[in-house]
């Protein structure tokens, strides 16, 4: 649904209108804002406006002169309705429905088709690396101080010759980015962890915690959603392995995607979600929203940190408790990091099969140890035996990814979790293992994902349920 923004400049009584159709837009002095107000009384990134139906929320992005509503400055944010006016500098702004009649002219320089730019509100502060933000071949930008900037391109890290003018300029850029995103960075709170509208992530640490300068990492979100065929073409997985994972999903096996940092866990989970049958109700819970599951009936939730006074925190555990009362067919947790592991295991063991998540680990066995450690963080006092029984009962399949030295990311193991051994240690059987054969002349890792011959314990049940096509590779397994 579109709407109109009516603007009146009190300094000269000029009026104009702009038509918009995106639910979030920015107001400020610089031209990268959707509503650009050329006045020294207006901050470069002054306000963010969110439109939902006929409700409007305006947020002050730490501007110098604030926002007036009902003749008073708003405290961080205010809820408005269509037709309500607010003032920024000398400008009175009113948001109305698209069928509202007005004689105010369209401003010629603003009468252009809107083009979504997820970096619009950080771009003004990152002039030395703006072209890196545009380059689709660059997946991550790493700033290790004002004069050391690296990029990741096709899985490999490259040093660039770009520089910020000074360390002071870089710190100022980070603080301005934080304000534009509705956050604050200072010596008292020297960390920034935020996401852009397309899912790209911005992380920064400033002194005194950063010892040799200001550190910034921008992990860009791919504009093109990868498909299963893309993974096959990249050599990340084989069609037989995909068929097996699809069988696991149809059989509502609980799947954990594990791997090291940058190994492609989130990307793989996004792609595997396309195998979930249509019509199922999926609830996704994340600490920072990154997943873009390729399904229609999906509810996305994001944890909320506490405010400056320690109020209002909503954790993944809190959201998981709410989720269990919302009739999910499947629960997907973006990443297991702490005590929410215990609640997820409880859900998996009490009828919520087919759930999925990711976790940092170095191997399939290490995945189970990491789950054990995160479960202990829940604060629930359970003997180790009980925790291991919960894990071995809840987790059915581990898909482990690895980033190789040539920058490629591949599925390294697909393993089934079996019952505990008599000595209460974990028991796994590998169904697929990546078998490395060497390197080619360009340094590319060679090998293939090989079926080990181990028979999944649920294969007979899958055949009886009719999930295995006759003549397929899975049908040949005895």
Tab-separated table of C-alpha atoms in Angstrom, residues 289-457:
chain	number	residue	atom	x	y	z
A	289	UNK	CA	17.559	-11.958	11.795
A	290	UNK	CA	19.538	-13.540	8.957
A	291	UNK	CA	17.537	-16.494	7.700
A	292	UNK	CA	15.434	-16.062	4.570
A	293	UNK	CA	13.595	-19.369	4.423
A	294	UNK	CA	12.111	-20.092	1.036
A	295	UNK	CA	8.571	-20.824	2.203
A	296	UNK	CA	5.252	-18.984	2.387
A	297	UNK	CA	3.683	-19.928	5.756
A	298	UNK	CA	6.446	-18.636	7.975
A	299	UNK	CA	6.526	-16.527	11.149
A	300	UNK	CA	9.799	-14.763	11.955
A	301	UNK	CA	10.772	-13.626	15.446
A	302	UNK	CA	13.856	-11.779	16.650
A	303	UNK	CA	15.230	-11.512	20.183
A	304	UNK	CA	15.325	-8.037	21.732
A	305	UNK	CA	18.146	-6.734	23.937
A	306	UNK	CA	17.480	-4.799	27.104
A	307	UNK	CA	17.377	-1.009	27.000
A	308	UNK	CA	19.868	1.252	28.803
A	309	UNK	CA	18.089	0.649	32.093
A	310	UNK	CA	18.142	-3.120	31.705
A	311	UNK	CA	14.446	-3.369	30.845
A	312	UNK	CA	12.541	-5.069	28.074
A	313	UNK	CA	14.908	-7.901	27.178
A	314	UNK	CA	13.309	-10.737	25.209
A	315	UNK	CA	15.551	-13.781	24.774
A	316	UNK	CA	15.420	-16.665	22.332
A	317	UNK	CA	14.234	-18.815	25.254
A	318	UNK	CA	11.323	-16.426	25.852
A	319	UNK	CA	10.333	-16.535	22.183
A	320	UNK	CA	10.638	-20.320	22.107
A	321	UNK	CA	8.172	-20.575	24.996
A	322	UNK	CA	5.712	-18.410	23.026
A	323	UNK	CA	6.302	-20.443	19.884
A	324	UNK	CA	5.231	-23.702	21.536
A	325	UNK	CA	1.764	-22.188	22.026
A	326	UNK	CA	1.423	-21.070	18.399
A	327	UNK	CA	0.916	-24.475	16.757
A	328	UNK	CA	4.183	-24.782	14.804
A	329	UNK	CA	4.700	-27.697	12.423
A	330	UNK	CA	8.414	-26.967	12.550
A	331	UNK	CA	10.610	-24.747	14.707
A	332	UNK	CA	13.782	-23.239	13.262
A	333	UNK	CA	16.295	-21.514	15.546
A	334	UNK	CA	18.856	-19.487	13.637
A	335	UNK	CA	21.762	-20.425	15.888
A	336	UNK	CA	22.066	-22.243	19.200
A	337	UNK	CA	24.339	-20.244	21.489
A	338	UNK	CA	23.149	-20.710	25.050
A	339	UNK	CA	20.463	-22.006	27.368
A	340	UNK	CA	17.812	-22.079	24.624
A	341	UNK	CA	19.371	-25.430	23.646
A	342	UNK	CA	17.626	-27.091	26.595
A	343	UNK	CA	14.214	-25.705	25.596
A	344	UNK	CA	14.718	-26.732	21.963
A	345	UNK	CA	15.657	-30.279	23.021
A	346	UNK	CA	12.527	-30.399	25.166
A	347	UNK	CA	10.421	-29.315	22.192
A	348	UNK	CA	12.043	-31.866	19.904
A	349	UNK	CA	11.400	-34.613	22.432
A	350	UNK	CA	7.752	-33.678	22.939
A	351	UNK	CA	6.276	-33.891	19.474
A	352	UNK	CA	7.843	-30.987	17.554
A	353	UNK	CA	9.707	-33.119	15.031
A	354	UNK	CA	11.360	-31.770	11.921
A	355	UNK	CA	12.943	-28.848	13.762
A	356	UNK	CA	16.179	-27.326	12.482
A	357	UNK	CA	18.987	-25.117	13.772
A	358	UNK	CA	22.671	-24.282	13.352
A	359	UNK	CA	25.571	-24.384	15.799
A	360	UNK	CA	29.296	-23.621	15.698
A	361	UNK	CA	31.422	-26.753	15.919
A	362	UNK	CA	34.455	-28.442	14.365
A	363	UNK	CA	32.999	-31.909	13.671
A	364	UNK	CA	29.785	-33.938	14.109
A	365	UNK	CA	31.008	-35.306	17.463
A	366	UNK	CA	31.987	-31.807	18.557
A	367	UNK	CA	28.444	-30.693	17.646
A	368	UNK	CA	27.019	-32.967	20.333
A	369	UNK	CA	29.565	-31.711	22.876
A	370	UNK	CA	28.659	-28.105	22.036
A	371	UNK	CA	24.967	-28.916	22.491
A	372	UNK	CA	25.823	-30.435	25.842
A	373	UNK	CA	27.690	-27.305	26.929
A	374	UNK	CA	24.928	-24.933	25.794
A	375	UNK	CA	22.304	-27.056	27.550
A	376	UNK	CA	24.264	-26.706	30.793
A	377	UNK	CA	24.031	-22.911	30.355
A	378	UNK	CA	20.260	-23.119	30.817
A	379	UNK	CA	20.696	-23.187	34.586
A	380	UNK	CA	18.598	-26.351	34.851
A	381	UNK	CA	20.370	-28.768	37.181
A	382	UNK	CA	20.431	-32.137	35.422
A	383	UNK	CA	22.924	-34.990	35.648
A	384	UNK	CA	25.184	-35.378	32.625
A	385	UNK	CA	23.579	-38.741	31.793
A	386	UNK	CA	20.133	-37.146	31.520
A	387	UNK	CA	21.437	-34.344	29.282
A	388	UNK	CA	23.148	-36.795	26.932
A	389	UNK	CA	20.016	-38.921	26.734
A	390	UNK	CA	18.016	-35.814	25.841
A	391	UNK	CA	20.481	-34.871	23.099
A	392	UNK	CA	20.784	-38.349	21.559
A	393	UNK	CA	16.991	-38.699	21.573
A	394	UNK	CA	16.241	-35.240	20.168
A	395	UNK	CA	18.909	-34.797	17.479
A	396	UNK	CA	18.615	-37.183	14.541
A	397	UNK	CA	20.812	-35.787	11.767
A	398	UNK	CA	23.908	-33.572	11.725
A	399	UNK	CA	24.897	-31.883	8.450
A	400	UNK	CA	28.443	-30.576	8.951
A	401	UNK	CA	29.953	-27.963	6.647
A	402	UNK	CA	33.561	-26.928	6.218
A	403	UNK	CA	35.371	-24.033	4.631
A	404	UNK	CA	38.479	-25.257	2.824
A	405	UNK	CA	41.742	-23.415	2.220
A	406	UNK	CA	40.757	-22.500	-1.348
A	407	UNK	CA	37.737	-20.597	0.010
A	408	UNK	CA	35.206	-23.212	-1.067
A	409	UNK	CA	32.481	-24.371	1.315
A	410	UNK	CA	31.332	-27.974	1.197
A	411	UNK	CA	29.227	-30.413	3.154
A	412	UNK	CA	31.856	-32.476	4.945
A	413	UNK	CA	29.678	-34.989	6.856
A	414	UNK	CA	26.065	-36.072	7.016
A	415	UNK	CA	25.751	-38.151	10.175
A	416	UNK	CA	22.986	-39.912	12.065
A	417	UNK	CA	22.885	-39.710	15.857
A	418	UNK	CA	22.284	-43.139	17.422
A	419	UNK	CA	21.447	-44.226	20.963
A	420	UNK	CA	24.146	-43.717	23.574
A	421	UNK	CA	26.794	-46.369	23.972
A	422	UNK	CA	26.804	-48.490	27.167
A	423	UNK	CA	29.468	-46.202	28.675
A	424	UNK	CA	27.092	-43.230	28.042
A	425	UNK	CA	29.284	-41.743	25.303
A	426	UNK	CA	27.769	-40.435	22.063
A	427	UNK	CA	27.293	-42.759	19.132
A	428	UNK	CA	27.252	-41.592	15.508
A	429	UNK	CA	27.221	-43.257	12.135
A	430	UNK	CA	28.364	-41.242	9.108
A	431	UNK	CA	26.019	-41.600	6.132
A	432	UNK	CA	28.021	-39.326	3.799
A	433	UNK	CA	31.652	-38.226	4.121
A	434	UNK	CA	33.585	-35.820	1.902
A	435	UNK	CA	36.518	-37.746	0.463
A	436	UNK	CA	39.341	-35.442	-0.546
A	437	UNK	CA	41.450	-36.481	-3.535
A	438	UNK	CA	43.875	-33.560	-3.861
A	439	UNK	CA	44.158	-30.165	-5.558
A	440	UNK	CA	44.232	-29.022	-9.150
A	441	UNK	CA	46.836	-26.647	-10.628
A	442	UNK	CA	44.901	-23.570	-9.510
A	443	UNK	CA	44.783	-24.768	-5.894
A	444	UNK	CA	41.144	-25.831	-5.985
A	445	UNK	CA	40.293	-28.622	-3.549
A	446	UNK	CA	39.202	-31.810	-5.320
A	447	UNK	CA	37.011	-34.558	-3.926
A	448	UNK	CA	33.447	-35.786	-3.654
A	449	UNK	CA	30.792	-36.451	-1.037
A	450	UNK	CA	30.704	-40.228	-0.774
A	451	UNK	CA	28.015	-42.546	0.605
A	452	UNK	CA	29.620	-44.669	3.326
A	453	UNK	CA	27.312	-47.665	3.044
A	454	UNK	CA	25.898	-47.186	6.541
A	455	UNK	CA	22.139	-47.686	6.473
A	456	UNK	CA	20.003	-45.035	8.227
A	457	UNK	CA	17.936	-46.553	11.019
